[in-house]
Tab-separated table of C-alpha atoms in Angstrom:
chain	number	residue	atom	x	y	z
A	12	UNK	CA	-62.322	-190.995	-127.007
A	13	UNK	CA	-59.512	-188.453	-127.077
A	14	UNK	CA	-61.371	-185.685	-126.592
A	15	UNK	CA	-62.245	-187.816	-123.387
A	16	UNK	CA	-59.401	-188.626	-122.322
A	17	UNK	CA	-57.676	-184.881	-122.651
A	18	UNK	CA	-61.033	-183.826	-120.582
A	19	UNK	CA	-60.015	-186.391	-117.908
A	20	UNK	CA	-56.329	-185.006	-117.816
A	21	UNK	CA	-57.621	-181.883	-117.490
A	22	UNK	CA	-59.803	-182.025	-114.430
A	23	UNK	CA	-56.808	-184.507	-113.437
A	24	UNK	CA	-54.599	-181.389	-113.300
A	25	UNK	CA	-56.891	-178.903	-112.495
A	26	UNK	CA	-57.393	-180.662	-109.408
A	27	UNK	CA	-53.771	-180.711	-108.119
A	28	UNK	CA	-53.176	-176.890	-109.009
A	29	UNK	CA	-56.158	-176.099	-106.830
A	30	UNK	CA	-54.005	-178.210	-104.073
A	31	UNK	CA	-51.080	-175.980	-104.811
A	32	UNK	CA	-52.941	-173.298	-104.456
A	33	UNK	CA	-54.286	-173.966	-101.170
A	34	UNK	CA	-50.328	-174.276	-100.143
A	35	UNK	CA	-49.449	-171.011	-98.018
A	36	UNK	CA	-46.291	-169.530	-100.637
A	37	UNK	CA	-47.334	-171.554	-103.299
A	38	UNK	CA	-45.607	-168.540	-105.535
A	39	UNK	CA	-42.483	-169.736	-104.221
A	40	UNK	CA	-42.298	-172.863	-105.441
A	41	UNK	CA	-40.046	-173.579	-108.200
A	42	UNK	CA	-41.370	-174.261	-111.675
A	43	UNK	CA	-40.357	-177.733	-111.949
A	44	UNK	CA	-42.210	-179.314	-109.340
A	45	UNK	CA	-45.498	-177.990	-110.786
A	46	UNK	CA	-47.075	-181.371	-112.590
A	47	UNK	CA	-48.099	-180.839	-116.335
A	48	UNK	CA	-48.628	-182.455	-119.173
A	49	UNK	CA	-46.011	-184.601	-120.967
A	50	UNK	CA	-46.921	-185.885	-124.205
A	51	UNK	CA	-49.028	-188.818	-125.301
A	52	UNK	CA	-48.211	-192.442	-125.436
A	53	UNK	CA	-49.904	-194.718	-128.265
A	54	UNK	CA	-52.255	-197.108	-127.632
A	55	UNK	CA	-54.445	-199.287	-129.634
A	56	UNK	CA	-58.009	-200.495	-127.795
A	57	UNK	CA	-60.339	-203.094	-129.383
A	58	UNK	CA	-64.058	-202.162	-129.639
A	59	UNK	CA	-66.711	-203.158	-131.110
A	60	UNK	CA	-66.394	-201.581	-134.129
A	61	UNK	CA	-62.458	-202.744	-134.356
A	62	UNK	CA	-59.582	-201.249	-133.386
A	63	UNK	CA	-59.386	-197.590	-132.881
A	64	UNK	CA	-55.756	-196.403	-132.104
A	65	UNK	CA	-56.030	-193.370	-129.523
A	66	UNK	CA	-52.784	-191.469	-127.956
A	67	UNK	CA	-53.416	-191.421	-124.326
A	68	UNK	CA	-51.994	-188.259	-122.350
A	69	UNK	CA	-49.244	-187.985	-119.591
A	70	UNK	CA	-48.350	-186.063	-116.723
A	71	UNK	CA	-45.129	-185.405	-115.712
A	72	UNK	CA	-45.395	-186.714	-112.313
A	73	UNK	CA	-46.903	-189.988	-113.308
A	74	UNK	CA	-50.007	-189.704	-111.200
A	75	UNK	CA	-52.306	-189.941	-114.083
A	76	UNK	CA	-54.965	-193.003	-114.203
A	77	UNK	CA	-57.071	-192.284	-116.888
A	78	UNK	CA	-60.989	-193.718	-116.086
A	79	UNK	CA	-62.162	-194.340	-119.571
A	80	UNK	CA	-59.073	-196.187	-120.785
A	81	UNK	CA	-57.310	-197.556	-117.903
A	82	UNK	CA	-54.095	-198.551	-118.125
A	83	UNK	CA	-53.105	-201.525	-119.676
A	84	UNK	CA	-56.781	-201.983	-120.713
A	85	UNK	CA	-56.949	-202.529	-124.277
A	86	UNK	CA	-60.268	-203.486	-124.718
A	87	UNK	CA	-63.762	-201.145	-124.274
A	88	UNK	CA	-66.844	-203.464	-123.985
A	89	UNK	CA	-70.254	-201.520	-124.832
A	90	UNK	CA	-68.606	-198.007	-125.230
A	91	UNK	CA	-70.102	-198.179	-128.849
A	92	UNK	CA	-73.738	-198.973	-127.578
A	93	UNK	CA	-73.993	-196.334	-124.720
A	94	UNK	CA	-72.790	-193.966	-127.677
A	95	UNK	CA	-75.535	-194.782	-130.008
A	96	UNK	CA	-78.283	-195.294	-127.552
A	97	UNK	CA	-78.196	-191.684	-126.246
A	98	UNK	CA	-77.550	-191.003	-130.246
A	99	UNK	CA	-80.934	-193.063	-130.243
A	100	UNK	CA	-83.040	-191.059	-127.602
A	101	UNK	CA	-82.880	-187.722	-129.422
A	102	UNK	CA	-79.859	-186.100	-128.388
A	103	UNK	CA	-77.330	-184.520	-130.915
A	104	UNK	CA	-74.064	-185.188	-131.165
A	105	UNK	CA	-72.674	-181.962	-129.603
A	106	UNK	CA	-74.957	-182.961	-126.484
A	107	UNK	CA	-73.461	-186.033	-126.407
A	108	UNK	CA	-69.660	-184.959	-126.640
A	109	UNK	CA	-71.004	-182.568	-123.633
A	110	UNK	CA	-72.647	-185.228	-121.489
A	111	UNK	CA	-69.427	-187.651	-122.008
A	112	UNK	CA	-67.378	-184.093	-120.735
């Protein structure tokens, strides 16, 4: 799940620097108004299997809604099953971190 998540903020921010980009004189504009990461906050979710603490990631301008974890969600219903059902039809687990990427 945290892999997931930091995949999510990724995309999240790769999304907005290609927006930047697009800016005419985006060269010019000052470092701090660039968003970025900023830290983690803790969280605890309740699945299946019990409860799985995870540290979900911030950005600095607070536009961050992660998809897997929303927030103030704290618990994932079938996330466990989906897992072990493609675990199930044959795929490995590196294909499965890749297909959940």
């Amino acid at each position: 799940m945290q892999r997931l998540l930091d995949a999510e903020l990724e995309a999240h921010l790769g999304l907005q620097l290609e927006r930047v980009d697009e800016v005419p004189d985006a060269s010019e504009e000052p470092e701090g108004e660039r968003n970025r990461r900023n830290g983690y906050s803790p969280k605890t979710v309740h699945t299946e299997s019990g409860p799985v603490p995870i540290q979900v990631p911030r950005d600095r301008q607070g536009g961050f809604e992660p998809r897997l974890v929303k927030k103030h969600q704290r618990r994932i219903e079938g996330f466990d099953e989906k897992v072990i059902a493609l675990y199930a039809r044959g795929m490995t687990t590196r294909d499965i971190a890749a297909h959940l990427e």
